[in-house]
Amino acid sequence: MRRAVVLGGSIAGLGAARVLSEHADEVVIVEPDELSASSPVRPGVPQGSQVHAVLSMGSDLLERWLPGLTDELAAEGAIPGYGDRIEHYVDGVRKVGVPSEYTIGLTRPLLETHVRRRVLAAEGVRLVRGRALALVAEGERVTGVEYVPHDTQEPRTLAADLVVDATGRGTRLDRWLSAAGWTPPALERMNLQLGYATALFKSGEELPGLNVVQAISTPQGPYRDSFAAVRVEGRRWMVVLSAYGEDRPTRDREEFLRRCGAAPVPPIAEIAQQCTLEGEVATYTMADSRRRHFTALSRFPAGLVAVGDAVASFNPVYGQGMTSALLHASCLSAHLRSGAPLNEPAWDYFRRVQVIVDAAWGISTLLDLALPHVDGPYPRGYRFARWYSEQLGRATFTDPGLHRLFLEVAHMRKHPRVLSRPATMLAVARTLLG
Ligand SMILES: Cc1cc2nc3c(=O)[nH]c(=O)nc-3n(C[C@H](O)[C@H](O)[C@H](O)COP(=O)(O)OP(=O)(O)OC[C@H]3O[C@@H](n4cnc5c(N)ncnc54)[C@H](O)[C@@H]3O)c2cc1C
């Protein structure tokens, strides 16, 4: 391949660019934002102010593609967390610890800055500051993009053997496809009405030996607020409070401190009561979960794929977004390694991605579908799946083996189907019947 063009220089775009650097003479990333700015949040990634957990599968992929990245991040103050340093609570009750669990605590801008620096250091990869406007097509294939450079109003064309849409949740791909004469993939949405509020606290001597707390409140439980706290660079705790519908948090500092201080999870309450809140409370609202059904299409142009949130974006409480995006890049790698011809639609790529999307979607929507304001669409077998997930959830409070298996799925290392294998179901029954 002579040139690949990646639209969007965030996590999905950077993952795709890293993979493409092994297959293309030149990889051009088109990104509108000024990326050298030290501001913690940039306009193209407004969610960057919120807690961003890196699941262990995502860490592994980054480390495989960018060897030494974890050490590099730790040298900048990011905090690796293992085993007992990570605590999980559901409805205020703590689950048994899992020694093999690991993650790294850091802010999203720190992660992105280092990933970007390393990807741009790969041979043939460069970044152009500009905004993609349209696809350029010839017959049944996409042959490039039209974009407007940031310093001029004059649109330009960039020819490409492969165009990757990594422009995130707000992608204009549907419009671009329609304008070029193709039917866009169906967009499925699930009402969510999720509100996030994140703040940073100066950390001191509190909570020694603890790096990460995740506390989820289920729709049928007694509490409405969910929380997470992560030790991040700069000797700080990053704390997020999330809730749905009418309960969505605001930017009010007093409200944030009051709700965190009243958390049914001792470490969260301790941080809110003992540490000093620094700066503002940043909020973010997510109206829906959404995914695009590429594999249901019968016609699609060659030379075009989509990755990351442009394909699917779901409830961030489960922290799957960046890891999903990296797994999409991994699918792209497998697709290109298989020798798939570039002059045909990338069906094989989209089929691989569908497996990742369905798995992540299944996990994040199972609980969401039980929220009072969510009215489907309910998948086939939902009632049983919901009942079984409640039993499994109960068993993971006390059974370390089942909790480990559950976390391997939650960290996207294993497919969710392992949780409904007969051996797992038997283990759940044994634990509950005791
Ligand atoms: C509140 C919240 C909390 C989250 N927490 C987590 C978490 O804990 N863990 C996790 O893994 N994920 C989390 N996520 C999800 C995560 O933020 C996304 O899944 C991830 O950023 C997707 O990456 P992306 O590259 O696909 O899109 P984005 O990160 O949204 O980036 C899109 C990029 O495209 C660029 N762009 C836009 N339009 C154009 C254009 N026309 N031309 C060129 N470039 C363009 C933008 O400037 C931007 O750089 C969270 C999301 C939210 C909203």
CSV table of C-alpha atoms and ligand atoms in Angstrom, one decimal:
chain,number,residue,atom,x,y,z
A,1,MET,CA,0.0,0.0,0.0
A,2,ARG,CA,1.4,3.4,-0.9
A,3,ARG,CA,-0.6,5.7,1.4
A,4,ALA,CA,-3.2,5.2,4.1
A,5,VAL,CA,-5.1,8.2,5.4
A,6,VAL,CA,-6.5,8.1,9.0
A,7,LEU,CA,-9.2,10.7,9.8
A,8,GLY,CA,-8.9,11.6,13.5
A,9,GLY,CA,-5.7,11.5,15.7
A,10,SER,CA,-7.2,10.2,18.9
A,11,ILE,CA,-6.9,6.7,20.4
A,12,ALA,CA,-8.6,4.8,17.6
A,13,GLY,CA,-6.8,6.8,14.9
A,14,LEU,CA,-3.4,6.4,16.6
A,15,GLY,CA,-4.0,2.6,17.1
A,16,ALA,CA,-4.9,2.3,13.4
A,17,ALA,CA,-2.0,4.4,12.3
A,18,ARG,CA,0.5,2.2,14.3
A,19,VAL,CA,-0.9,-0.9,12.6
A,20,LEU,CA,-0.9,0.7,9.2
A,21,SER,CA,2.7,1.8,9.5
A,22,GLU,CA,3.6,-1.9,9.0
A,23,HIS,CA,1.6,-2.1,5.7
A,24,ALA,CA,1.8,1.4,4.0
A,25,ASP,CA,4.7,3.4,2.8
A,26,GLU,CA,3.1,6.5,4.2
A,27,VAL,CA,0.4,7.0,6.9
A,28,VAL,CA,-1.2,10.4,7.1
A,29,ILE,CA,-3.3,11.3,10.1
A,30,VAL,CA,-5.7,14.2,9.5
A,31,GLU,CA,-6.7,15.9,12.8
A,32,PRO,CA,-8.2,19.4,13.4
A,33,ASP,CA,-7.0,20.0,16.9
A,34,GLU,CA,-3.8,21.7,17.9
A,35,LEU,CA,-2.1,18.7,19.6
A,36,SER,CA,1.0,20.3,21.1
A,37,ALA,CA,-1.1,22.4,23.5
A,38,SER,CA,-0.7,21.4,27.1
A,39,SER,CA,-4.4,21.9,27.9
A,40,PRO,CA,-5.7,18.8,29.6
A,41,VAL,CA,-8.8,18.8,27.4
A,42,ARG,CA,-8.9,19.5,23.6
A,43,PRO,CA,-12.0,20.4,21.7
A,44,GLY,CA,-12.1,17.2,19.6
A,45,VAL,CA,-12.0,15.0,22.7
A,46,PRO,CA,-14.2,16.8,25.3
A,47,GLN,CA,-14.5,13.6,27.4
A,48,GLY,CA,-10.7,13.9,28.1
A,49,SER,CA,-11.4,15.6,31.4
A,50,GLN,CA,-13.2,12.5,32.7
A,51,VAL,CA,-11.7,9.4,34.4
A,52,HIS,CA,-10.4,7.1,31.7
A,53,ALA,CA,-9.6,3.5,32.9
A,54,VAL,CA,-7.3,1.5,30.7
A,55,LEU,CA,-8.5,-2.1,30.7
A,56,SER,CA,-5.7,-4.7,30.8
A,57,MET,CA,-6.4,-5.8,27.2
A,58,GLY,CA,-5.9,-2.2,26.1
A,59,SER,CA,-2.6,-2.0,28.1
A,60,ASP,CA,-1.3,-5.2,26.5
A,61,LEU,CA,-2.1,-4.0,23.0
A,62,LEU,CA,-0.4,-0.7,23.6
A,63,GLU,CA,2.6,-2.3,25.1
A,64,ARG,CA,2.9,-4.8,22.2
A,65,TRP,CA,2.7,-2.0,19.6
A,66,LEU,CA,4.7,0.5,21.6
A,67,PRO,CA,7.2,-1.5,23.7
A,68,GLY,CA,8.2,0.3,26.9
A,69,LEU,CA,5.2,2.6,26.9
A,70,THR,CA,4.0,1.5,30.4
A,71,ASP,CA,7.4,2.3,31.9
A,72,GLU,CA,7.5,5.6,30.1
A,73,LEU,CA,4.1,6.5,31.5
A,74,ALA,CA,5.1,5.3,35.0
A,75,ALA,CA,8.2,7.6,34.7
A,76,GLU,CA,5.7,10.5,34.1
A,77,GLY,CA,3.9,9.6,37.3
A,78,ALA,CA,1.2,7.2,36.1
A,79,ILE,CA,0.5,4.6,38.7
A,80,PRO,CA,0.3,0.9,38.0
A,81,GLY,CA,-2.2,-0.9,40.2
A,82,TYR,CA,-2.4,-4.6,40.9
A,83,GLY,CA,-4.4,-7.2,42.9
A,84,ASP,CA,-5.4,-5.8,46.3
A,85,ARG,CA,-4.6,-2.3,45.2
A,86,ILE,CA,-7.9,-2.4,43.2
A,87,GLU,CA,-11.2,-2.7,45.0
A,88,HIS,CA,-14.6,-3.4,43.4
A,89,TYR,CA,-17.9,-2.7,45.0
A,90,VAL,CA,-21.5,-3.3,43.7
A,91,ASP,CA,-24.4,-1.7,45.5
A,92,GLY,CA,-22.0,-0.8,48.4
A,93,VAL,CA,-20.7,-4.4,49.0
A,94,ARG,CA,-17.1,-5.1,48.3
A,95,LYS,CA,-16.1,-8.1,46.1
A,96,VAL,CA,-13.3,-10.5,46.8
A,97,GLY,CA,-9.9,-9.3,45.4
A,98,VAL,CA,-8.3,-10.8,42.3
A,99,PRO,CA,-4.5,-10.9,42.6
A,100,SER,CA,-3.9,-11.1,38.8
A,101,GLU,CA,-5.9,-7.9,37.9
A,102,TYR,CA,-3.9,-4.9,36.8
A,103,THR,CA,-4.4,-1.5,35.4
A,104,ILE,CA,-2.6,1.8,35.1
A,105,GLY,CA,-3.9,5.0,36.7
A,106,LEU,CA,-3.4,8.2,34.7
A,107,THR,CA,-5.3,11.0,33.0
A,108,ARG,CA,-6.5,10.6,29.5
A,109,PRO,CA,-4.3,13.5,28.1
A,110,LEU,CA,-1.1,11.9,29.6
A,111,LEU,CA,-1.9,8.6,27.9
A,112,GLU,CA,-2.8,10.2,24.5
A,113,THR,CA,0.2,12.4,24.5
A,114,HIS,CA,2.6,9.5,24.9
A,115,VAL,CA,0.8,7.2,22.5
A,116,ARG,CA,0.8,10.0,19.9
A,117,ARG,CA,4.5,10.7,20.4
A,118,ARG,CA,5.4,7.1,19.9
A,119,VAL,CA,3.1,6.5,16.9
A,120,LEU,CA,4.3,9.6,15.1
A,121,ALA,CA,7.9,8.3,15.6
A,122,ALA,CA,7.0,5.2,13.5
A,123,GLU,CA,8.5,5.3,10.1
A,124,GLY,CA,6.2,6.9,7.5
A,125,VAL,CA,3.6,8.2,9.9
A,126,ARG,CA,2.9,12.0,9.8
A,127,LEU,CA,0.2,14.3,11.0
A,128,VAL,CA,-1.6,17.0,9.0
A,129,ARG,CA,-3.7,19.5,10.8
A,130,GLY,CA,-7.0,19.8,9.1
A,131,ARG,CA,-10.6,18.7,9.1
A,132,ALA,CA,-12.0,16.0,6.7
A,133,LEU,CA,-14.9,17.2,4.6
A,134,ALA,CA,-15.8,14.4,2.2
A,135,LEU,CA,-14.8,11.1,0.7
A,136,VAL,CA,-13.3,11.1,-2.8
A,137,ALA,CA,-14.6,8.1,-4.7
A,138,GLU,CA,-14.1,6.4,-8.1
A,139,GLY,CA,-16.4,3.7,-9.2
A,140,GLU,CA,-16.8,1.2,-6.3
A,141,ARG,CA,-13.9,2.4,-4.2
A,142,VAL,CA,-12.8,5.3,-2.1
A,143,THR,CA,-9.7,6.8,-3.5
A,144,GLY,CA,-9.0,9.6,-1.0
A,145,VAL,CA,-10.5,12.4,1.1
A,146,GLU,CA,-11.2,16.0,0.8
A,147,TYR,CA,-10.1,18.0,3.8
A,148,VAL,CA,-9.6,21.6,4.8
A,149,PRO,CA,-6.2,22.5,6.3
A,150,HIS,CA,-6.4,24.5,9.6
A,151,ASP,CA,-4.6,27.5,8.2
A,152,THR,CA,-6.6,28.0,5.0
A,153,GLN,CA,-10.2,27.8,3.8
A,154,GLU,CA,-9.1,26.0,0.6
A,155,PRO,CA,-10.2,22.4,0.5
A,156,ARG,CA,-7.5,19.9,-0.6
A,157,THR,CA,-7.6,16.3,-1.8
A,158,LEU,CA,-5.4,13.6,-0.3
A,159,ALA,CA,-5.2,10.4,-2.4
A,160,ALA,CA,-5.2,7.1,-0.4
A,161,ASP,CA,-5.3,3.4,-1.0
A,162,LEU,CA,-7.1,3.1,2.3
A,163,VAL,CA,-9.1,5.7,4.3
A,164,VAL,CA,-9.8,5.0,8.0
A,165,ASP,CA,-12.6,6.9,9.7
A,166,ALA,CA,-11.5,7.4,13.3
A,167,THR,CA,-13.4,10.7,13.9
A,168,GLY,CA,-15.3,9.3,16.9
A,169,ARG,CA,-18.9,9.3,18.1
A,170,GLY,CA,-19.8,12.4,16.1
A,171,THR,CA,-18.5,10.9,12.8
A,172,ARG,CA,-20.1,12.3,9.6
A,173,LEU,CA,-19.5,9.0,7.8
A,174,ASP,CA,-23.2,8.5,7.1
A,175,ARG,CA,-23.4,11.8,5.3
A,176,TRP,CA,-20.2,11.2,3.5
A,177,LEU,CA,-21.3,7.8,2.2
A,178,SER,CA,-24.7,9.1,1.1
A,179,ALA,CA,-23.1,12.0,-0.7
A,180,ALA,CA,-20.9,9.6,-2.6
A,181,GLY,CA,-23.8,7.3,-3.5
A,182,TRP,CA,-23.7,4.6,-0.9
A,183,THR,CA,-26.2,3.6,1.7
A,184,PRO,CA,-24.8,4.2,5.2
A,185,PRO,CA,-24.9,1.5,7.8
A,186,ALA,CA,-28.0,1.4,10.1
A,187,LEU,CA,-27.3,3.3,13.3
A,188,GLU,CA,-28.7,1.6,16.4
A,189,ARG,CA,-29.2,3.8,19.5
A,190,MET,CA,-30.1,2.9,23.1
A,191,ASN,CA,-31.4,5.7,25.3
A,192,LEU,CA,-28.9,6.2,28.2
A,193,GLN,CA,-29.2,9.7,29.8
A,194,LEU,CA,-25.9,9.2,31.6
A,195,GLY,CA,-24.3,12.1,33.5
A,196,TYR,CA,-20.6,12.1,34.5
A,197,ALA,CA,-18.8,14.5,36.9
A,198,THR,CA,-15.1,14.2,37.5
A,199,ALA,CA,-12.8,16.1,39.9
A,200,LEU,CA,-9.2,15.9,41.0
A,201,PHE,CA,-8.2,15.7,44.7
A,202,LYS,CA,-4.7,16.2,46.1
A,203,SER,CA,-3.6,12.9,47.7
A,204,GLY,CA,-1.8,12.6,51.0
A,205,GLU,CA,-1.3,9.8,53.4
A,206,GLU,CA,-4.9,8.5,53.1
A,207,LEU,CA,-5.7,5.0,51.9
A,208,PRO,CA,-2.2,3.5,51.8
A,209,GLY,CA,-2.0,0.4,49.5
A,210,LEU,CA,-5.1,1.4,47.4
A,211,ASN,CA,-4.9,2.7,43.9
A,212,VAL,CA,-8.2,2.1,42.2
A,213,VAL,CA,-11.8,1.9,43.5
A,214,GLN,CA,-14.7,1.1,41.3
A,215,ALA,CA,-18.2,1.2,42.8
A,216,ILE,CA,-21.3,0.5,40.6
A,217,SER,CA,-24.9,0.9,41.7
A,218,THR,CA,-27.2,-1.4,39.9
A,219,PRO,CA,-30.7,-0.2,38.8
A,220,GLN,CA,-32.4,-2.7,41.3
A,221,GLY,CA,-30.0,-1.7,44.2
A,222,PRO,CA,-30.6,0.8,47.0
A,223,TYR,CA,-28.3,3.6,45.6
A,224,ARG,CA,-28.4,5.8,42.5
A,225,ASP,CA,-24.8,7.1,42.3
A,226,SER,CA,-21.9,5.1,40.9
A,227,PHE,CA,-18.2,6.1,41.6
A,228,ALA,CA,-14.7,5.4,40.6
A,229,ALA,CA,-11.5,6.8,42.1
A,230,VAL,CA,-8.1,6.3,40.5
A,231,ARG,CA,-4.7,7.5,41.7
A,232,VAL,CA,-3.1,9.4,38.8
A,233,GLU,CA,0.0,11.4,38.0
A,234,GLY,CA,0.8,14.4,40.1
A,235,ARG,CA,0.0,12.6,43.4
A,236,ARG,CA,-3.8,13.1,42.8
A,237,TRP,CA,-7.0,11.1,43.0
A,238,MET,CA,-9.3,11.4,40.0
A,239,VAL,CA,-12.8,10.8,41.2
A,240,VAL,CA,-15.9,10.3,39.0
A,241,LEU,CA,-19.5,10.4,40.1
A,242,SER,CA,-22.1,9.1,37.6
A,243,ALA,CA,-25.8,8.7,37.6
A,244,TYR,CA,-28.7,8.6,35.2
A,245,GLY,CA,-31.7,10.8,34.2
A,246,GLU,CA,-32.8,13.2,36.9
A,247,ASP,CA,-30.0,12.1,39.1
A,248,ARG,CA,-27.2,13.3,36.7
A,249,PRO,CA,-24.6,15.3,38.6
A,250,THR,CA,-23.9,19.0,38.0
A,251,ARG,CA,-20.7,21.0,38.1
A,252,ASP,CA,-21.5,22.3,41.6
A,253,ARG,CA,-18.5,21.5,43.9
A,254,GLU,CA,-20.6,21.4,47.1
A,255,GLU,CA,-23.0,18.9,45.5
A,256,PHE,CA,-20.0,16.8,44.2
A,257,LEU,CA,-18.4,16.7,47.7
A,258,ARG,CA,-21.7,16.0,49.4
A,259,ARG,CA,-22.6,13.1,47.1
A,260,CYS,CA,-19.1,11.6,47.2
A,261,GLY,CA,-18.8,12.1,50.9
A,262,ALA,CA,-22.1,10.2,51.4
A,263,ALA,CA,-20.9,7.3,49.1
A,264,PRO,CA,-21.7,3.8,50.6
A,265,VAL,CA,-18.1,3.0,49.7
A,266,PRO,CA,-15.6,3.9,52.5
A,267,PRO,CA,-12.6,4.9,50.3
A,268,ILE,CA,-14.7,7.2,48.1
A,269,ALA,CA,-16.2,8.9,51.2
A,270,GLU,CA,-12.7,9.2,52.7
A,271,ILE,CA,-11.2,10.9,49.7
A,272,ALA,CA,-14.1,13.4,49.5
A,273,GLN,CA,-13.9,14.1,53.3
A,274,GLN,CA,-10.1,14.2,53.8
A,275,CYS,CA,-8.5,15.4,50.5
A,276,THR,CA,-8.6,18.8,48.9
A,277,LEU,CA,-10.6,19.2,45.7
A,278,GLU,CA,-8.4,20.9,43.1
A,279,GLY,CA,-9.9,22.9,40.3
A,280,GLU,CA,-13.3,22.6,38.8
A,281,VAL,CA,-15.8,19.7,38.6
A,282,ALA,CA,-16.0,18.7,34.9
A,283,THR,CA,-19.3,17.2,33.6
A,284,TYR,CA,-20.2,15.2,30.5
A,285,THR,CA,-23.6,13.9,29.4
A,286,MET,CA,-24.0,10.9,27.2
A,287,ALA,CA,-27.5,10.7,25.7
A,288,ASP,CA,-27.3,7.2,24.2
A,289,SER,CA,-25.2,4.2,23.4
A,290,ARG,CA,-24.9,3.6,19.7
A,291,ARG,CA,-23.4,1.2,17.1
A,292,ARG,CA,-23.3,1.0,13.3
A,293,HIS,CA,-24.2,-2.3,11.6
A,294,PHE,CA,-21.7,-2.4,8.7
A,295,THR,CA,-22.0,-6.2,8.2
A,296,ALA,CA,-25.8,-5.8,7.5
A,297,LEU,CA,-24.9,-3.8,4.3
A,298,SER,CA,-24.9,-5.5,0.9
A,299,ARG,CA,-22.8,-2.8,-0.8
A,300,PHE,CA,-19.9,-0.8,0.6
A,301,PRO,CA,-16.9,0.9,-1.0
A,302,ALA,CA,-13.5,-0.7,-1.1
A,303,GLY,CA,-10.7,1.4,0.4
A,304,LEU,CA,-12.7,2.5,3.5
A,305,VAL,CA,-13.0,1.2,7.1
A,306,ALA,CA,-14.1,2.8,10.4
A,307,VAL,CA,-12.6,2.2,13.9
A,308,GLY,CA,-13.3,3.2,17.5
A,309,ASP,CA,-16.3,5.3,18.5
A,310,ALA,CA,-17.2,5.9,14.8
A,311,VAL,CA,-18.3,2.2,14.9
A,312,ALA,CA,-19.7,1.9,18.4
A,313,SER,CA,-19.8,4.0,21.5
A,314,PHE,CA,-21.4,2.8,24.7
A,315,ASN,CA,-21.8,3.4,28.5
A,316,PRO,CA,-18.4,4.5,29.6
A,317,VAL,CA,-19.0,3.2,33.2
A,318,TYR,CA,-17.4,-0.1,32.1
A,319,GLY,CA,-14.3,1.6,30.6
A,320,GLN,CA,-14.4,-0.3,27.3
A,321,GLY,CA,-14.1,2.5,24.8
A,322,MET,CA,-10.4,2.9,24.3
A,323,THR,CA,-9.7,-0.8,24.5
A,324,SER,CA,-12.5,-1.5,21.9
A,325,ALA,CA,-10.8,1.1,19.6
A,326,LEU,CA,-7.4,-0.7,20.0
A,327,LEU,CA,-9.1,-4.1,19.4
A,328,HIS,CA,-10.5,-2.6,16.2
A,329,ALA,CA,-7.0,-1.7,15.2
A,330,SER,CA,-6.0,-5.2,16.0
A,331,CYS,CA,-8.8,-6.5,13.6
A,332,LEU,CA,-7.4,-4.2,11.0
A,333,SER,CA,-4.0,-5.7,11.5
A,334,ALA,CA,-5.3,-9.2,11.1
A,335,HIS,CA,-7.3,-8.2,8.0
A,336,LEU,CA,-4.2,-6.7,6.3
A,337,ARG,CA,-2.0,-9.6,7.3
A,338,SER,CA,-4.4,-12.0,5.7
A,339,GLY,CA,-3.6,-10.4,2.4
A,340,ALA,CA,-7.1,-9.1,1.8
A,341,PRO,CA,-7.3,-7.2,-1.5
A,342,LEU,CA,-7.7,-3.4,-1.1
A,343,ASN,CA,-9.8,-3.2,-4.2
A,344,GLU,CA,-12.6,-5.0,-2.5
A,345,PRO,CA,-14.9,-3.9,0.4
A,346,ALA,CA,-13.3,-4.9,3.8
A,347,TRP,CA,-16.1,-7.3,4.8
A,348,ASP,CA,-13.7,-9.5,6.6
A,349,TYR,CA,-12.5,-6.6,8.7
A,350,PHE,CA,-16.0,-5.5,9.6
A,351,ARG,CA,-17.0,-9.1,10.5
A,352,ARG,CA,-14.0,-9.2,13.0
A,353,VAL,CA,-15.0,-5.9,14.4
A,354,GLN,CA,-18.6,-7.0,14.8
A,355,VAL,CA,-17.4,-9.7,17.3
A,356,ILE,CA,-15.7,-7.0,19.5
A,357,VAL,CA,-18.7,-4.6,19.2
A,358,ASP,CA,-21.3,-7.2,20.1
A,359,ALA,CA,-19.3,-8.4,23.1
A,360,ALA,CA,-18.8,-4.9,24.5
A,361,TRP,CA,-22.3,-3.9,23.7
A,362,GLY,CA,-23.7,-7.0,25.4
A,363,ILE,CA,-21.8,-6.2,28.6
A,364,SER,CA,-22.7,-2.5,28.7
A,365,THR,CA,-26.3,-2.8,27.7
A,366,LEU,CA,-27.3,-5.7,29.9
A,367,LEU,CA,-27.4,-3.6,33.1
A,368,ASP,CA,-28.5,-0.4,31.2
A,369,LEU,CA,-31.6,-2.2,29.9
A,370,ALA,CA,-32.8,-2.5,33.5
A,371,LEU,CA,-32.8,1.3,34.0
A,372,PRO,CA,-36.3,2.7,34.4
A,373,HIS,CA,-35.9,5.2,31.6
A,374,VAL,CA,-34.5,2.7,29.1
A,375,ASP,CA,-37.1,1.0,26.9
A,376,GLY,CA,-35.0,-1.3,24.7
A,377,PRO,CA,-34.4,-2.7,22.2
A,378,TYR,CA,-34.3,-5.8,24.3
A,379,PRO,CA,-32.2,-8.7,22.7
A,380,ARG,CA,-33.6,-12.2,22.4
A,381,GLY,CA,-33.2,-14.1,25.7
A,382,TYR,CA,-32.8,-10.9,27.7
A,383,ARG,CA,-34.8,-12.0,30.7
A,384,PHE,CA,-32.8,-15.1,31.2
A,385,ALA,CA,-29.5,-13.3,30.5
A,386,ARG,CA,-30.4,-10.6,33.1
A,387,TRP,CA,-31.4,-13.2,35.7
A,388,TYR,CA,-28.2,-15.2,35.1
A,389,SER,CA,-26.0,-12.1,35.2
A,390,GLU,CA,-27.5,-11.3,38.6
A,391,GLN,CA,-26.7,-14.8,39.9
A,392,LEU,CA,-23.2,-14.6,38.5
A,393,GLY,CA,-22.8,-11.1,40.0
A,394,ARG,CA,-23.7,-12.4,43.4
A,395,ALA,CA,-21.3,-15.3,43.1
A,396,THR,CA,-18.4,-12.9,42.2
A,397,PHE,CA,-18.7,-11.3,45.6
A,398,THR,CA,-17.1,-14.3,47.3
A,399,ASP,CA,-15.7,-16.7,44.7
A,400,PRO,CA,-12.2,-15.5,43.6
A,401,GLY,CA,-12.2,-17.8,40.6
A,402,LEU,CA,-15.5,-16.5,39.3
A,403,HIS,CA,-14.6,-12.9,40.0
A,404,ARG,CA,-11.3,-13.4,38.1
A,405,LEU,CA,-13.2,-14.9,35.1
A,406,PHE,CA,-15.7,-12.0,35.2
A,407,LEU,CA,-12.8,-9.5,35.3
A,408,GLU,CA,-11.1,-11.2,32.3
A,409,VAL,CA,-14.3,-10.6,30.4
A,410,ALA,CA,-14.7,-7.1,31.8
A,411,HIS,CA,-11.1,-6.3,30.8
A,412,MET,CA,-11.9,-7.6,27.3
A,413,ARG,CA,-9.4,-10.4,27.5
A,414,LYS,CA,-12.0,-13.1,27.1
A,415,HIS,CA,-15.3,-13.3,25.1
A,416,PRO,CA,-18.4,-13.0,27.4
A,417,ARG,CA,-19.5,-16.4,26.2
A,418,VAL,CA,-17.1,-18.0,28.7
A,419,LEU,CA,-19.5,-16.7,31.4
A,420,SER,CA,-22.4,-18.9,30.2
A,421,ARG,CA,-20.4,-22.1,29.6
A,422,PRO,CA,-21.9,-25.1,31.6
A,423,ALA,CA,-18.8,-25.3,33.8
A,424,THR,CA,-19.2,-21.6,34.8
A,425,MET,CA,-22.9,-22.0,35.4
A,426,LEU,CA,-22.2,-25.0,37.6
A,427,ALA,CA,-19.5,-23.0,39.6
A,428,VAL,CA,-22.1,-20.2,40.1
A,429,ALA,CA,-24.7,-22.6,41.3
A,430,ARG,CA,-22.1,-24.3,43.7
A,431,THR,CA,-21.1,-20.9,45.1
A,432,LEU,CA,-24.6,-19.7,45.7
A,433,LEU,CA,-26.0,-23.0,47.1
A,434,GLY,CA,-22.9,-23.2,49.1
B,1,LIG,C1,-17.6,10.5,30.0
B,1,LIG,C2,-16.8,9.4,29.3
B,1,LIG,C3,-15.9,8.6,30.0
B,1,LIG,C4,-15.2,7.6,29.4
B,1,LIG,N1,-14.4,6.8,30.1
B,1,LIG,C5,-13.7,5.8,29.5
B,1,LIG,C6,-12.8,4.9,30.2
B,1,LIG,O1,-12.8,5.0,31.5
B,1,LIG,N2,-12.1,4.0,29.6
B,1,LIG,C7,-12.2,3.9,28.2
B,1,LIG,O2,-11.5,3.1,27.6
B,1,LIG,N3,-13.0,4.7,27.5
B,1,LIG,C8,-13.7,5.7,28.1
B,1,LIG,N4,-14.5,6.5,27.4
B,1,LIG,C9,-14.7,6.3,25.9
B,1,LIG,C10,-13.5,6.9,25.2
B,1,LIG,O3,-13.4,8.2,25.5
B,1,LIG,C11,-13.7,6.6,23.7
B,1,LIG,O4,-14.2,5.3,23.4
B,1,LIG,C12,-12.4,6.9,22.9
B,1,LIG,O5,-11.9,8.1,23.0
B,1,LIG,C13,-12.7,6.6,21.4
B,1,LIG,O6,-11.7,7.0,20.7
B,1,LIG,P1,-11.9,7.5,19.2
B,1,LIG,O7,-10.5,7.8,18.7
B,1,LIG,O8,-12.7,6.6,18.4
B,1,LIG,O9,-12.7,8.9,19.3
B,1,LIG,P2,-12.4,10.2,20.0
B,1,LIG,O10,-11.5,10.0,21.1
B,1,LIG,O11,-13.7,10.9,20.3
B,1,LIG,O12,-11.6,11.1,18.9
B,1,LIG,C14,-12.1,11.5,17.7
B,1,LIG,C15,-11.0,12.3,17.0
B,1,LIG,O13,-11.5,12.7,15.7
B,1,LIG,C16,-11.1,14.0,15.4
B,1,LIG,N5,-12.1,14.5,14.4
B,1,LIG,C17,-13.4,14.9,14.6
B,1,LIG,N6,-13.9,15.3,13.4
B,1,LIG,C18,-12.9,15.2,12.5
B,1,LIG,C19,-12.8,15.4,11.1
B,1,LIG,N7,-13.9,15.9,10.3
B,1,LIG,N8,-11.6,15.2,10.4
B,1,LIG,C20,-10.6,14.8,11.1
B,1,LIG,N9,-10.6,14.5,12.4
B,1,LIG,C21,-11.7,14.7,13.1
B,1,LIG,C22,-11.3,14.7,16.8
B,1,LIG,O14,-10.6,15.9,16.9
B,1,LIG,C23,-10.7,13.6,17.7
B,1,LIG,O15,-9.3,13.8,17.8
B,1,LIG,C24,-15.3,7.5,28.0
B,1,LIG,C25,-16.1,8.3,27.2
B,1,LIG,C26,-16.9,9.2,27.9
B,1,LIG,C27,-17.8,10.1,27.1
